[in-house]
Amino acid sequence: MTPTEFLVLTRGPLFDIAVTIFVFGIVLRLFEVLILGRKADLAAARGAEFKPGMATVMRRFVPDREKLQGSPVVTILGYLFHVGFFVCLLLFVPHIELIHSTLGISWPGLPTAMIDAVAVITMLALVGLFINRLNSKLLRFLSTFEDYFLLVVVFLTLFTGYLAFHRIVEPYPTALALHLLSVELMLVIFPFTKLMHTFTAFLGRYYNGAMYGRRGVES
Amino acid sequence: MSDHNTLGEILRERGVSRRGFLKFCTATASMMALPPTMTMAVAEALEKAPRPSVIWLSFQECTGCTESLTRSHAPTIESLIFDHVSLDYHHTLQAASGDAAEAAREEAMHAHHGKYLLVVDGSIPLGDPGFSTIAGISNLDMLKETAEGAAAIIAVGTCAAFGGLPHAAPNPTGAVSVSDIIKDKPIVNVSGCPPIPSVITGVLAHFLTFGGLPELDQYGRPMVFFGQSIHDRCYRRPFYDKGLFAETFDDEGARKGWCLYRLGCKGPMTYNACATMKWNQGTSWPIESGHGCLGCSEPDFWDAGGFYKALSIPTSDLAGAIGTGLGVGAAVGIAAGAMAHKKKTDAEHEREPLTVEQLEGES
Ligand code: SF4
Ligand code: SF4
């Protein structure tokens, strides 16, 4: 297989398969969660559900002081990584082009030099999180293979993107194809691993807030 | 012209001044990324260079490569260099045809065995020898026969270097490149569709000066000309880095000369010297005149997913993939959810509460 054939394969059929599995898995899991529902609360409602639910979804974007003091490394690196990852994903022009071509929506991107810097910070944050997980007795005890594996997969998407952008791997079609391949791997495992928290975290937050709201308690 | 003429003699015969010649040598030295101190060495070597015999074979091609070289511009020293070689066979340019032409080729092959340069443009069909023949000889046979006594081979153009257009899917003739067939000779790939004329002469000048081939990249292309990507040398690069793009060929961005990435520019994956050497005697080059790079010097560029599609855009039907995912996901999700729900309610019904008596009985 020539590098161009490799690129065409990862840009075409493999990407299709990965996106199909990704969308399929996410819809499947969301439906599962939603249909299963929650236990009916038989007590009389003391407050609204929707507003407190949404408020909690939003409020938990803000770092919590207790957590910051309790585990500063995870909190700070965690925020850096999440923000950095989404900046690279959503504000790098070639990525916007991809979204534009599939969903028809687009927005301005960031200068590539900034994306470059953010990517480096994000990768460093990931490495930090990985080391922290290995070093902390408690985290090590709680971690499964999946936790380490997911860190590696997410790191690979950034790292291969970085290699392709700086053309450290030659020829370029191979570099780009490797990047696409790593993204496809992430898309395929996404719905069936903890990566799914990208969606379920919001459901969890909403349920939490709604539950408290119904009981007339602040969450 | 006698075979013993040196390049210096020929240039003087044509009225090229010593000064003009040295200027050319400086340009050549810098083009070949040699230090300025090498200029004199280049001049001396070129001056004394004997006329090499060149056999030029054209297979499945469009003659664009020959056009690029011969129509490049008014006589320059580059073109005189080309005059200087003893082009013993080139069936488009030579006067002789048929048997006489073939006789010239055989004669050159014998007289200069082991020393002549073989230049090839066009791809070689392996599907059926009848797809392309010259004087009844198949391209494959002619290439093998002529390559046998060659000192080196220059594959000119993307067809000879990588298969090019004939090789593009579905490749009806089974076209392959020169290096797919010839394995035991030094081969330089001067790719491009067509290649830049001064790159062709640059390789010839290198051969004349150093008697060997320049340093090559992983695709057998001379590093000096193909070492950097179009994107890295593109004057529109600051716009790419700032995120300023032309969205159509005639919008404000296009008029302001912004980056052509969104219009499908393949500069980031293409290695060629267009951005630095330019075309038409250094007048301009494709991106300067407002069109994205097609990637013409890269293998399989015809099949790389569409000239007007940005490099990062998937080539397939993504909307379809999303639709399928949504539909099937929803269906299976509802089914799985319903099953889980049923399991939950069943479990609730079938649950047999543990009584205090049972617990006491166990202890
Ligand atoms: S026009 Fe093409 S080569 Fe130039 S900066 Fe834009 S993408 Fe790169
Ligand atoms: S700009 Fe690109 S497509 Fe155009 S001639 Fe140069 S390498 Fe070929």
XYZ file of C-alpha atoms and ligand atoms in Angstrom, chain B residues 192-194 230 270-272 274 279 285-287 292-297, ligand 2:
26
model
C 5.792 16.931 -11.706
C 2.984 17.102 -14.203
C 4.872 18.589 -15.935
C 5.033 23.797 -1.284
C 3.394 18.267 -1.961
C 7.135 18.475 -2.374
C 8.279 20.512 -5.329
C 7.361 25.724 -7.635
C 7.243 28.876 -13.702
C 3.405 29.884 -10.162
C 0.010 28.212 -9.730
C -0.714 29.396 -6.193
C -4.446 25.674 -5.184
C -1.646 23.178 -5.689
C -2.839 19.871 -7.154
C 0.014 17.881 -5.684
C 1.279 16.976 -9.148
C 4.744 15.848 -8.036
S 1.899 24.128 -7.516
Fe 1.609 21.953 -7.042
S 0.293 21.131 -8.686
Fe 1.087 23.115 -9.370
S 2.893 22.586 -10.575
Fe 3.596 23.008 -8.474
S 3.582 20.990 -7.448
Fe 2.413 20.791 -9.334
